[in-house]
mmCIF file of C-alpha atoms and ligand atoms in Angstrom:
data_model
loop_
_atom_site.group_PDB
_atom_site.id
_atom_site.type_symbol
_atom_site.label_atom_id
_atom_site.label_comp_id
_atom_site.label_asym_id
_atom_site.label_seq_id
_atom_site.Cartn_x
_atom_site.Cartn_y
_atom_site.Cartn_z
ATOM 1 C CA MET M 1294 2.037 9.971 8.595
ATOM 2 C CA GLY M 1295 3.922 10.694 11.771
ATOM 3 C CA ILE M 1296 4.545 9.051 15.105
ATOM 4 C CA PHE M 1297 0.989 9.906 16.253
ATOM 5 C CA SER M 1298 -0.503 8.000 13.305
ATOM 6 C CA LEU M 1299 1.866 5.084 13.913
ATOM 7 C CA ILE M 1300 0.817 4.781 17.539
ATOM 8 C CA THR M 1301 -2.908 5.346 17.053
ATOM 9 C CA GLY M 1302 -3.240 3.533 13.729
ATOM 10 C CA ARG M 1303 -5.035 6.568 12.285
ATOM 11 C CA PRO M 1304 -5.372 6.002 8.508
ATOM 12 C CA GLY M 1305 -3.523 8.259 6.091
ATOM 13 C CA SER M 1306 -4.648 9.510 2.692
ATOM 14 C CA SER M 1307 -4.658 5.957 1.264
ATOM 15 C CA GLY M 1308 -7.390 5.072 3.746
ATOM 16 C CA PHE M 1309 -5.023 2.693 5.532
ATOM 17 C CA GLY M 1310 -2.525 3.074 8.369
ATOM 18 C CA SER M 1311 -0.248 1.237 10.780
ATOM 19 C CA ALA M 1312 -3.118 -0.828 12.205
ATOM 20 C CA SER M 1313 -4.288 -2.087 8.807
ATOM 21 C CA THR M 1314 -3.636 -5.741 8.077
ATOM 22 C CA ALA M 1315 -2.611 -7.374 4.799
ATOM 23 C CA GLU M 1316 -6.090 -8.901 4.478
ATOM 24 C CA GLN M 1317 -7.767 -5.525 5.019
ATOM 25 C CA VAL M 1318 -5.678 -3.654 2.435
ATOM 26 C CA THR M 1319 -6.340 -6.319 -0.218
ATOM 27 C CA HIS M 1320 -10.015 -6.859 0.610
ATOM 28 C CA GLY M 1321 -12.062 -7.336 -2.565
ATOM 29 C CA ILE M 1322 -9.011 -7.413 -4.874
ATOM 30 C CA ASP M 1323 -9.006 -10.235 -7.410
ATOM 31 C CA ALA M 1324 -5.452 -11.436 -8.046
ATOM 32 C CA THR M 1325 -6.354 -14.672 -9.856
ATOM 33 C CA HIS M 1326 -4.680 -13.433 -13.061
ATOM 34 C CA LEU M 1327 -1.353 -12.688 -11.340
ATOM 35 C CA THR M 1328 1.826 -14.662 -10.723
ATOM 36 C CA VAL M 1329 4.048 -13.487 -7.889
ATOM 37 C CA ILE M 1330 7.526 -14.424 -6.732
ATOM 38 C CA ILE M 1331 8.326 -13.655 -3.109
ATOM 39 C CA THR M 1332 11.773 -14.200 -1.660
ATOM 40 C CA GLY M 1333 11.993 -15.351 1.946
ATOM 41 C CA GLY M 1334 8.330 -16.275 1.846
ATOM 42 C CA ALA M 1335 8.724 -19.156 4.291
ATOM 43 C CA ALA M 1336 8.784 -17.046 7.453
ATOM 44 C CA GLY M 1337 7.823 -13.745 9.063
ATOM 45 C CA ILE M 1338 6.382 -10.948 6.969
ATOM 46 C CA GLY M 1339 7.116 -12.877 3.758
ATOM 47 C CA LEU M 1340 5.001 -15.848 4.802
ATOM 48 C CA GLU M 1341 2.041 -13.624 5.697
ATOM 49 C CA THR M 1342 2.454 -11.781 2.391
ATOM 50 C CA ALA M 1343 2.490 -15.099 0.507
ATOM 51 C CA ARG M 1344 -0.574 -16.311 2.409
ATOM 52 C CA VAL M 1345 -2.629 -13.203 1.716
ATOM 53 C CA LEU M 1346 -1.641 -12.942 -1.955
ATOM 54 C CA ALA M 1347 -2.585 -16.617 -2.399
ATOM 55 C CA LEU M 1348 -5.851 -15.958 -0.570
ATOM 56 C CA ARG M 1349 -6.618 -13.287 -3.168
ATOM 57 C CA GLY M 1350 -6.038 -15.870 -5.882
ATOM 58 C CA ALA M 1351 -2.484 -15.100 -7.038
ATOM 59 C CA HIS M 1352 -0.177 -17.935 -8.049
ATOM 60 C CA VAL M 1353 2.595 -17.536 -5.478
ATOM 61 C CA ILE M 1354 6.130 -18.843 -5.885
ATOM 62 C CA ILE M 1355 8.068 -18.839 -2.629
ATOM 63 C CA GLY M 1356 11.834 -18.600 -3.016
ATOM 64 C CA ALA M 1357 13.488 -19.990 0.123
ATOM 65 C CA ARG M 1358 16.817 -21.433 1.158
ATOM 66 C CA ASN M 1359 15.257 -23.688 3.794
ATOM 67 C CA MET M 1360 13.059 -26.067 1.795
ATOM 68 C CA GLU M 1361 11.646 -27.758 4.869
ATOM 69 C CA ALA M 1362 10.347 -24.427 6.182
ATOM 70 C CA ALA M 1363 9.119 -23.503 2.699
ATOM 71 C CA ASN M 1364 7.135 -26.727 2.367
ATOM 72 C CA GLU M 1365 5.646 -26.162 5.821
ATOM 73 C CA ALA M 1366 4.686 -22.632 4.749
ATOM 74 C CA LYS M 1367 3.051 -24.031 1.619
ATOM 75 C CA GLN M 1368 1.102 -26.567 3.697
ATOM 76 C CA LEU M 1369 -0.015 -23.853 6.099
ATOM 77 C CA ILE M 1370 -1.422 -21.831 3.201
ATOM 78 C CA LEU M 1371 -3.086 -24.906 1.676
ATOM 79 C CA ASN M 1372 -4.631 -25.853 5.034
ATOM 80 C CA GLU M 1373 -6.499 -22.555 4.960
ATOM 81 C CA ASP M 1374 -7.459 -22.748 1.295
ATOM 82 C CA LYS M 1375 -6.879 -25.983 -0.565
ATOM 83 C CA THR M 1376 -7.385 -24.257 -3.920
ATOM 84 C CA ALA M 1377 -4.458 -21.873 -3.247
ATOM 85 C CA ARG M 1378 -1.731 -21.961 -5.902
ATOM 86 C CA VAL M 1379 1.638 -22.058 -4.129
ATOM 87 C CA ASP M 1380 4.959 -23.447 -5.313
ATOM 88 C CA VAL M 1381 8.282 -23.451 -3.549
ATOM 89 C CA LEU M 1382 11.681 -23.208 -5.205
ATOM 90 C CA LYS M 1383 15.099 -23.252 -3.599
ATOM 91 C CA LEU M 1384 16.831 -19.878 -3.471
ATOM 92 C CA ASP M 1385 19.865 -18.793 -1.516
ATOM 93 C CA LEU M 1386 20.338 -15.083 -2.138
ATOM 94 C CA CYS M 1387 23.955 -15.019 -1.046
ATOM 95 C CA SER M 1388 24.942 -17.447 -3.800
ATOM 96 C CA ILE M 1389 25.029 -16.394 -7.438
ATOM 97 C CA ALA M 1390 24.848 -20.040 -8.522
ATOM 98 C CA SER M 1391 21.696 -20.588 -6.445
ATOM 99 C CA ILE M 1392 20.049 -17.448 -7.859
ATOM 100 C CA ARG M 1393 20.778 -18.566 -11.423
ATOM 101 C CA GLU M 1394 19.430 -22.046 -10.659
ATOM 102 C CA PHE M 1395 16.264 -20.559 -9.124
ATOM 103 C CA VAL M 1396 15.628 -18.518 -12.263
ATOM 104 C CA GLN M 1397 16.218 -21.583 -14.480
ATOM 105 C CA ASN M 1398 13.784 -23.605 -12.377
ATOM 106 C CA PHE M 1399 11.223 -20.823 -12.446
ATOM 107 C CA ASN M 1400 11.550 -20.438 -16.226
ATOM 108 C CA ALA M 1401 11.065 -24.199 -16.584
ATOM 109 C CA LEU M 1402 7.600 -23.785 -15.025
ATOM 110 C CA ASP M 1403 6.673 -21.684 -18.069
ATOM 111 C CA LEU M 1404 4.643 -19.204 -16.020
ATOM 112 C CA PRO M 1405 4.201 -15.475 -16.570
ATOM 113 C CA LEU M 1406 5.605 -13.104 -13.928
ATOM 114 C CA ASN M 1407 3.630 -10.049 -12.866
ATOM 115 C CA ILE M 1408 4.993 -9.225 -9.422
ATOM 116 C CA LEU M 1409 8.393 -9.674 -7.788
ATOM 117 C CA ILE M 1410 8.640 -9.088 -4.050
ATOM 118 C CA ASN M 1411 12.246 -8.812 -2.865
ATOM 119 C CA ASN M 1412 11.488 -9.547 0.779
ATOM 120 C CA ALA M 1413 14.173 -11.847 2.216
ATOM 121 C CA GLY M 1414 16.659 -10.293 4.569
ATOM 122 C CA ILE M 1415 19.080 -10.627 7.440
ATOM 123 C CA MET M 1416 19.917 -8.023 10.053
ATOM 124 C CA PHE M 1417 22.767 -7.013 12.359
ATOM 125 C CA CYS M 1418 24.866 -10.144 11.783
ATOM 126 C CA PRO M 1419 28.488 -10.102 12.905
ATOM 127 C CA TYR M 1420 30.998 -9.455 10.126
ATOM 128 C CA HIS M 1421 31.331 -12.331 7.721
ATOM 129 C CA LEU M 1422 31.605 -12.870 3.994
ATOM 130 C CA SER M 1423 29.435 -14.895 1.658
ATOM 131 C CA GLN M 1424 31.049 -17.871 -0.086
ATOM 132 C CA GLU M 1425 31.734 -15.495 -2.955
ATOM 133 C CA GLY M 1426 33.538 -13.040 -0.671
ATOM 134 C CA ILE M 1427 30.856 -10.345 -0.310
ATOM 135 C CA GLU M 1428 29.915 -8.816 3.049
ATOM 136 C CA MET M 1429 26.886 -10.834 4.122
ATOM 137 C CA GLN M 1430 24.192 -8.167 4.677
ATOM 138 C CA PHE M 1431 25.048 -6.426 1.387
ATOM 139 C CA ALA M 1432 25.204 -9.805 -0.409
ATOM 140 C CA THR M 1433 21.867 -11.079 0.886
ATOM 141 C CA ASN M 1434 19.757 -7.961 1.177
ATOM 142 C CA HIS M 1435 20.928 -6.079 -1.906
ATOM 143 C CA LEU M 1436 23.254 -7.870 -4.322
ATOM 144 C CA GLY M 1437 21.282 -11.140 -4.429
ATOM 145 C CA HIS M 1438 18.039 -9.277 -5.092
ATOM 146 C CA PHE M 1439 19.766 -7.067 -7.665
ATOM 147 C CA LEU M 1440 20.884 -10.109 -9.667
ATOM 148 C CA LEU M 1441 17.576 -11.949 -9.185
ATOM 149 C CA THR M 1442 15.627 -8.952 -10.470
ATOM 150 C CA ASN M 1443 17.899 -8.529 -13.492
ATOM 151 C CA LEU M 1444 17.565 -12.202 -14.397
ATOM 152 C CA LEU M 1445 13.760 -12.016 -14.173
ATOM 153 C CA LEU M 1446 13.334 -8.719 -16.026
ATOM 154 C CA ASP M 1447 12.861 -10.156 -19.518
ATOM 155 C CA LYS M 1448 10.128 -12.438 -18.214
ATOM 156 C CA MET M 1449 8.418 -9.547 -16.417
ATOM 157 C CA LYS M 1450 8.668 -7.225 -19.421
ATOM 158 C CA ASN M 1451 7.318 -9.912 -21.698
ATOM 159 C CA THR M 1452 4.416 -10.626 -19.347
ATOM 160 C CA ALA M 1453 3.546 -6.930 -19.052
ATOM 161 C CA LYS M 1454 3.706 -6.514 -22.824
ATOM 162 C CA THR M 1455 1.671 -9.555 -23.816
ATOM 163 C CA THR M 1456 -0.997 -9.224 -21.098
ATOM 164 C CA GLY M 1457 -1.221 -5.447 -20.880
ATOM 165 C CA ILE M 1458 -1.159 -5.847 -17.093
ATOM 166 C CA GLU M 1459 1.169 -3.557 -15.152
ATOM 167 C CA GLY M 1460 4.075 -5.438 -13.552
ATOM 168 C CA ARG M 1461 5.306 -4.471 -10.083
ATOM 169 C CA VAL M 1462 8.596 -4.865 -8.233
ATOM 170 C CA VAL M 1463 8.466 -4.307 -4.479
ATOM 171 C CA ASN M 1464 11.674 -4.040 -2.436
ATOM 172 C CA LEU M 1465 11.528 -4.500 1.335
ATOM 173 C CA SER M 1466 13.639 -1.725 2.769
ATOM 174 C CA SER M 1467 13.503 -0.287 6.291
ATOM 175 C CA ILE M 1468 13.491 2.966 8.189
ATOM 176 C CA ALA M 1469 17.009 1.785 9.097
ATOM 177 C CA HIS M 1470 18.127 3.009 5.644
ATOM 178 C CA GLN M 1471 18.680 6.325 7.438
ATOM 179 C CA TYR M 1472 21.403 4.855 9.674
ATOM 180 C CA THR M 1473 24.117 3.994 7.219
ATOM 181 C CA TYR M 1474 27.818 4.707 6.687
ATOM 182 C CA LYS M 1475 28.965 8.213 5.797
ATOM 183 C CA GLY M 1476 28.133 8.785 2.145
ATOM 184 C CA GLY M 1477 25.609 5.940 2.149
ATOM 185 C CA ILE M 1478 27.432 3.025 0.504
ATOM 186 C CA ARG M 1479 31.036 2.016 1.280
ATOM 187 C CA PHE M 1480 31.903 1.506 -2.395
ATOM 188 C CA GLU M 1481 35.659 1.435 -1.763
ATOM 189 C CA LYS M 1482 35.459 -0.821 1.293
ATOM 190 C CA ILE M 1483 32.312 -2.844 0.759
ATOM 191 C CA ASN M 1484 33.851 -6.118 1.998
ATOM 192 C CA GLU M 1485 36.328 -4.751 4.530
ATOM 193 C CA LYS M 1486 36.254 -5.842 8.122
ATOM 194 C CA SER M 1487 37.854 -2.646 9.345
ATOM 195 C CA GLY M 1488 35.185 -0.102 10.193
ATOM 196 C CA TYR M 1489 32.411 -2.718 9.845
ATOM 197 C CA SER M 1490 29.361 -1.950 11.931
ATOM 198 C CA ASP M 1491 26.587 -4.568 12.022
ATOM 199 C CA LYS M 1492 23.980 -1.772 12.371
ATOM 200 C CA MET M 1493 25.355 0.492 9.633
ATOM 201 C CA ALA M 1494 25.910 -2.451 7.284
ATOM 202 C CA TYR M 1495 22.211 -3.254 7.655
ATOM 203 C CA GLY M 1496 21.312 0.413 7.060
ATOM 204 C CA GLN M 1497 23.575 0.437 4.006
ATOM 205 C CA SER M 1498 21.850 -2.640 2.549
ATOM 206 C CA LYS M 1499 18.390 -1.162 3.191
ATOM 207 C CA LEU M 1500 19.451 2.134 1.577
ATOM 208 C CA ALA M 1501 20.590 0.023 -1.383
ATOM 209 C CA ASN M 1502 17.093 -1.536 -1.573
ATOM 210 C CA ILE M 1503 15.532 1.926 -2.066
ATOM 211 C CA LEU M 1504 18.202 3.101 -4.517
ATOM 212 C CA HIS M 1505 17.755 -0.143 -6.482
ATOM 213 C CA ALA M 1506 13.971 0.332 -6.728
ATOM 214 C CA ASN M 1507 14.393 3.980 -7.736
ATOM 215 C CA GLU M 1508 16.938 3.230 -10.457
ATOM 216 C CA LEU M 1509 14.798 0.342 -11.728
ATOM 217 C CA SER M 1510 11.853 2.706 -11.880
ATOM 218 C CA ARG M 1511 13.884 5.287 -13.808
ATOM 219 C CA ARG M 1512 15.011 2.642 -16.299
ATOM 220 C CA PHE M 1513 11.458 1.308 -16.748
ATOM 221 C CA GLN M 1514 10.216 4.818 -17.482
ATOM 222 C CA GLU M 1515 13.086 5.493 -19.885
ATOM 223 C CA GLU M 1516 12.333 2.250 -21.757
ATOM 224 C CA GLY M 1517 8.571 2.820 -21.658
ATOM 225 C CA VAL M 1518 8.051 -0.491 -19.855
ATOM 226 C CA ASN M 1519 4.737 -1.094 -18.077
ATOM 227 C CA ILE M 1520 6.333 -2.102 -14.752
ATOM 228 C CA THR M 1521 6.615 -0.088 -11.538
ATOM 229 C CA ALA M 1522 9.259 -0.392 -8.808
ATOM 230 C CA ASN M 1523 8.751 0.826 -5.259
ATOM 231 C CA SER M 1524 10.183 0.213 -1.812
ATOM 232 C CA VAL M 1525 8.571 -0.169 1.594
ATOM 233 C CA HIS M 1526 9.308 -0.039 5.297
ATOM 234 C CA PRO M 1527 6.989 -2.662 6.836
ATOM 235 C CA GLY M 1528 7.118 -1.273 10.392
ATOM 236 C CA LEU M 1529 8.642 -2.843 13.489
ATOM 237 C CA ILE M 1530 7.592 -6.473 13.812
ATOM 238 C CA MET M 1531 9.136 -9.005 16.192
ATOM 239 C CA THR M 1532 10.273 -11.760 13.829
ATOM 240 C CA ASN M 1533 13.289 -13.988 13.493
ATOM 241 C CA LEU M 1534 15.015 -11.045 11.818
ATOM 242 C CA PHE M 1535 16.031 -9.928 15.318
ATOM 243 C CA LYS M 1536 17.853 -13.161 16.127
ATOM 244 C CA TYR M 1537 21.256 -11.465 16.367
ATOM 245 C CA SER M 1538 19.946 -8.955 18.904
ATOM 246 C CA ALA M 1539 16.950 -10.793 20.376
ATOM 247 C CA PHE M 1540 17.599 -9.990 24.022
ATOM 248 C CA LEU M 1541 18.204 -6.286 23.423
ATOM 249 C CA MET M 1542 15.186 -5.935 21.119
ATOM 250 C CA LYS M 1543 12.815 -7.742 23.500
ATOM 251 C CA PHE M 1544 14.033 -5.425 26.252
ATOM 252 C CA LEU M 1545 13.503 -2.350 24.049
ATOM 253 C CA LYS M 1546 10.093 -3.612 22.932
ATOM 254 C CA PHE M 1547 9.000 -3.726 26.549
ATOM 255 C CA PHE M 1548 9.394 0.076 26.710
ATOM 256 C CA SER M 1549 8.291 0.839 23.151
ATOM 257 C CA PHE M 1550 5.453 -1.669 22.688
ATOM 258 C CA PHE M 1551 3.243 1.065 21.192
ATOM 259 C CA LEU M 1552 5.589 1.356 18.177
ATOM 260 C CA TRP M 1553 5.395 -2.319 17.199
ATOM 261 C CA LYS M 1554 3.091 -4.114 14.807
ATOM 262 C CA ASN M 1555 1.984 -7.719 14.566
ATOM 263 C CA VAL M 1556 2.838 -9.813 11.491
ATOM 264 C CA PRO M 1557 -0.509 -9.311 9.641
ATOM 265 C CA GLN M 1558 0.004 -5.544 10.031
ATOM 266 C CA GLY M 1559 3.653 -5.928 9.032
ATOM 267 C CA ALA M 1560 2.688 -7.511 5.693
ATOM 268 C CA ALA M 1561 0.099 -4.812 4.897
ATOM 269 C CA THR M 1562 2.355 -2.256 3.181
ATOM 270 C CA THR M 1563 3.957 -4.890 0.934
ATOM 271 C CA CYS M 1564 0.548 -6.281 -0.079
ATOM 272 C CA TYR M 1565 -0.837 -2.781 -0.628
ATOM 273 C CA VAL M 1566 2.053 -1.771 -2.885
ATOM 274 C CA ALA M 1567 1.996 -5.118 -4.726
ATOM 275 C CA LEU M 1568 -1.740 -5.279 -5.423
ATOM 276 C CA HIS M 1569 -3.730 -2.145 -4.776
ATOM 277 C CA PRO M 1570 -5.291 -0.420 -7.822
ATOM 278 C CA ASN M 1571 -4.706 2.996 -6.157
ATOM 279 C CA LEU M 1572 -1.027 2.600 -7.047
ATOM 280 C CA LYS M 1573 -1.451 1.992 -10.757
ATOM 281 C CA GLY M 1574 1.390 3.868 -12.465
ATOM 282 C CA VAL M 1575 2.983 4.930 -9.171
ATOM 283 C CA SER M 1576 6.707 4.179 -9.298
ATOM 284 C CA GLY M 1577 9.985 5.113 -7.639
ATOM 285 C CA LYS M 1578 8.260 5.820 -4.320
ATOM 286 C CA TYR M 1579 8.788 4.725 -0.721
ATOM 287 C CA PHE M 1580 5.870 3.572 1.448
ATOM 288 C CA VAL M 1581 5.372 3.303 5.194
ATOM 289 C CA ASP M 1582 2.119 2.138 6.799
ATOM 290 C CA CYS M 1583 0.515 1.936 3.316
ATOM 291 C CA ASN M 1584 1.179 5.608 2.595
ATOM 292 C CA GLU M 1585 3.857 7.333 0.553
ATOM 293 C CA MET M 1586 6.658 8.845 2.629
ATOM 294 C CA THR M 1587 9.826 10.740 1.836
ATOM 295 C CA PRO M 1588 12.967 8.657 2.472
ATOM 296 C CA SER M 1589 16.348 10.122 3.470
ATOM 297 C CA PRO M 1590 18.215 12.528 1.148
ATOM 298 C CA LEU M 1591 20.717 9.749 0.283
ATOM 299 C CA ALA M 1592 17.831 7.477 -0.738
ATOM 300 C CA ARG M 1593 16.632 10.191 -3.139
ATOM 301 C CA ASP M 1594 20.073 10.731 -4.666
ATOM 302 C CA GLU M 1595 19.795 9.725 -8.342
ATOM 303 C CA VAL M 1596 23.551 9.861 -8.916
ATOM 304 C CA LEU M 1597 24.107 7.486 -6.004
ATOM 305 C CA ALA M 1598 21.421 5.148 -7.383
ATOM 306 C CA ARG M 1599 23.160 4.971 -10.770
ATOM 307 C CA LYS M 1600 26.533 4.485 -9.125
ATOM 308 C CA LEU M 1601 25.166 1.603 -7.058
ATOM 309 C CA TRP M 1602 23.676 0.022 -10.187
ATOM 310 C CA GLU M 1603 27.034 0.111 -12.035
ATOM 311 C CA PHE M 1604 28.905 -1.036 -8.941
ATOM 312 C CA SER M 1605 26.540 -3.989 -8.396
ATOM 313 C CA ASN M 1606 26.852 -5.032 -12.037
ATOM 314 C CA LYS M 1607 30.650 -4.921 -11.852
ATOM 315 C CA LEU M 1608 30.677 -6.869 -8.595
ATOM 316 C CA ILE M 1609 28.543 -9.631 -10.083
ATOM 317 C CA THR M 1610 30.680 -9.770 -13.212
ATOM 318 C CA SER M 1611 33.859 -10.056 -11.164
ATOM 319 C CA ILE M 1612 32.382 -12.786 -8.924
ATOM 320 C CA SER M 1613 31.080 -14.694 -11.951
ATOM 321 C CA LYS M 1614 34.555 -14.671 -13.548
ATOM 322 C CA ALA M 1615 36.326 -15.828 -10.375
HETATM 323 N N1 NAP V 2698 10.676 -7.255 11.121
HETATM 324 C C1 NAP V 2698 10.903 -5.951 11.082
HETATM 325 O O1 NAP V 2698 10.699 -5.238 12.076
HETATM 326 C C2 NAP V 2698 11.398 -5.303 9.832
HETATM 327 C C3 NAP V 2698 11.572 -3.917 9.835
HETATM 328 C C4 NAP V 2698 12.040 -3.285 8.697
HETATM 329 C C5 NAP V 2698 12.315 -4.042 7.560
HETATM 330 N N2 NAP V 2698 12.150 -5.386 7.586
HETATM 331 C C6 NAP V 2698 12.489 -6.142 6.365
HETATM 332 O O2 NAP V 2698 11.445 -7.033 6.041
HETATM 333 C C7 NAP V 2698 11.969 -8.196 5.381
HETATM 334 C C8 NAP V 2698 11.397 -9.441 6.004
HETATM 335 O O3 NAP V 2698 11.815 -9.502 7.351
HETATM 336 P P1 NAP V 2698 11.119 -10.411 8.465
HETATM 337 O O4 NAP V 2698 10.941 -9.555 9.655
HETATM 338 O O5 NAP V 2698 9.981 -11.149 7.915
HETATM 339 O O6 NAP V 2698 12.339 -11.405 8.783
HETATM 340 P P2 NAP V 2698 12.372 -12.988 8.972
HETATM 341 O O7 NAP V 2698 11.183 -13.475 9.708
HETATM 342 O O8 NAP V 2698 13.722 -13.289 9.530
HETATM 343 O O9 NAP V 2698 12.264 -13.512 7.471
HETATM 344 C C9 NAP V 2698 13.302 -13.284 6.566
HETATM 345 C C10 NAP V 2698 13.248 -14.359 5.507
HETATM 346 O O10 NAP V 2698 14.386 -14.148 4.641
HETATM 347 C C11 NAP V 2698 14.994 -15.399 4.442
HETATM 348 N N3 NAP V 2698 16.411 -15.307 4.094
HETATM 349 C C12 NAP V 2698 17.442 -14.820 4.843
HETATM 350 N N4 NAP V 2698 18.598 -14.978 4.189
HETATM 351 C C13 NAP V 2698 18.307 -15.574 3.005
HETATM 352 C C14 NAP V 2698 19.079 -16.024 1.901
HETATM 353 N N5 NAP V 2698 20.420 -15.909 1.873
HETATM 354 N N6 NAP V 2698 18.448 -16.581 0.856
HETATM 355 C C15 NAP V 2698 17.104 -16.732 0.865
HETATM 356 N N7 NAP V 2698 16.319 -16.362 1.885
HETATM 357 C C16 NAP V 2698 16.914 -15.792 2.950
HETATM 358 C C17 NAP V 2698 14.822 -16.118 5.782
HETATM 359 O O11 NAP V 2698 15.070 -17.486 5.587
HETATM 360 P P3 NAP V 2698 15.747 -18.370 6.773
HETATM 361 O O12 NAP V 2698 14.616 -18.680 7.683
HETATM 362 O O13 NAP V 2698 16.293 -19.532 6.028
HETATM 363 O O14 NAP V 2698 16.800 -17.516 7.411
HETATM 364 C C18 NAP V 2698 13.374 -15.762 6.078
HETATM 365 O O15 NAP V 2698 12.497 -16.613 5.389
HETATM 366 C C19 NAP V 2698 13.488 -8.068 5.469
HETATM 367 O O16 NAP V 2698 13.980 -7.601 4.230
HETATM 368 C C20 NAP V 2698 13.714 -7.021 6.541
HETATM 369 O O17 NAP V 2698 14.910 -6.293 6.348
HETATM 370 C C21 NAP V 2698 11.682 -6.030 8.679
#
């Protein structure tokens, strides 16, 4: 899949391409036996993903920090299909307390968990720290999802074991994972203002999303767990994600309109990786336009992935003790 395929929408070996929509890539798939959590499912690509997964019959739990928007998203899905199963639970990914509370509330629903879609994200924000003192893009895009996934793993493993159905974790990364700090992750200076670049901090967090999925995948295989973990780049889609650079991006889009997708196309790769039977057993891979692609050398670095895993664990332990 190259730039020609992106522009023309020519399908790749999966049979789908940049022009495919989330509805098209899940056509005919029955998801009525599946429960899915999607973070940031109240807006943008996440909302479309939630809508289409619910349309295919999945029980969808939207994790969102803005409950008003989440309830509106739920209503929008129900307006289309009043039999859709959608629940909303409060989740702020830059707060460890909120993540723990979300998991408690989800566990209280006594549901299985087949699929976790780590979709929520922020991009290019000016330097600031989360309440717990972590640089905001790293905290929201990576660390929050890292903790959330860890806290949900027992539930996912149990579901996969008792049902015999393969579990799936899907991390929303970005092609921007290629534009990160030297060495990939600023382990020694993760929260430092000096040298902070809003663009590279985003790239760093999106690199972390791929490394996280890859290390999860390696651990699942080592443990013999029936769960896969993959990452995706959804394409370029004009959503609220661009709020910190809206003027510049709208200007750039004017000249590069042929590279952009609409939201239904933007949700296609996530839905494909979450649901499609073609990907049974496929794990530790990176997908673009519903086809496997090779990410950057740093994203394929297994030592870096393990280092990030240990680092993230230590960071969470130190925040929890504070
Ligand atoms: N759009 C693109 O071109 C593009 C390209 C590559 C990758 N991606 C990735 O795709 C994912 C979805 O992006 P999008 O374009 O759909 O963006 P979006 O429309 O801005 O949606 C992002 C969602 O994440 C939520 N979120 C942000 N911070 C959160 C937090 N601390 N806790 C819980 N939820 C939070 C937002 O909630 P609020 O409304 O409350 O902020 C929103 O619902 C992101 O991971 C992004 O990096 C997007």
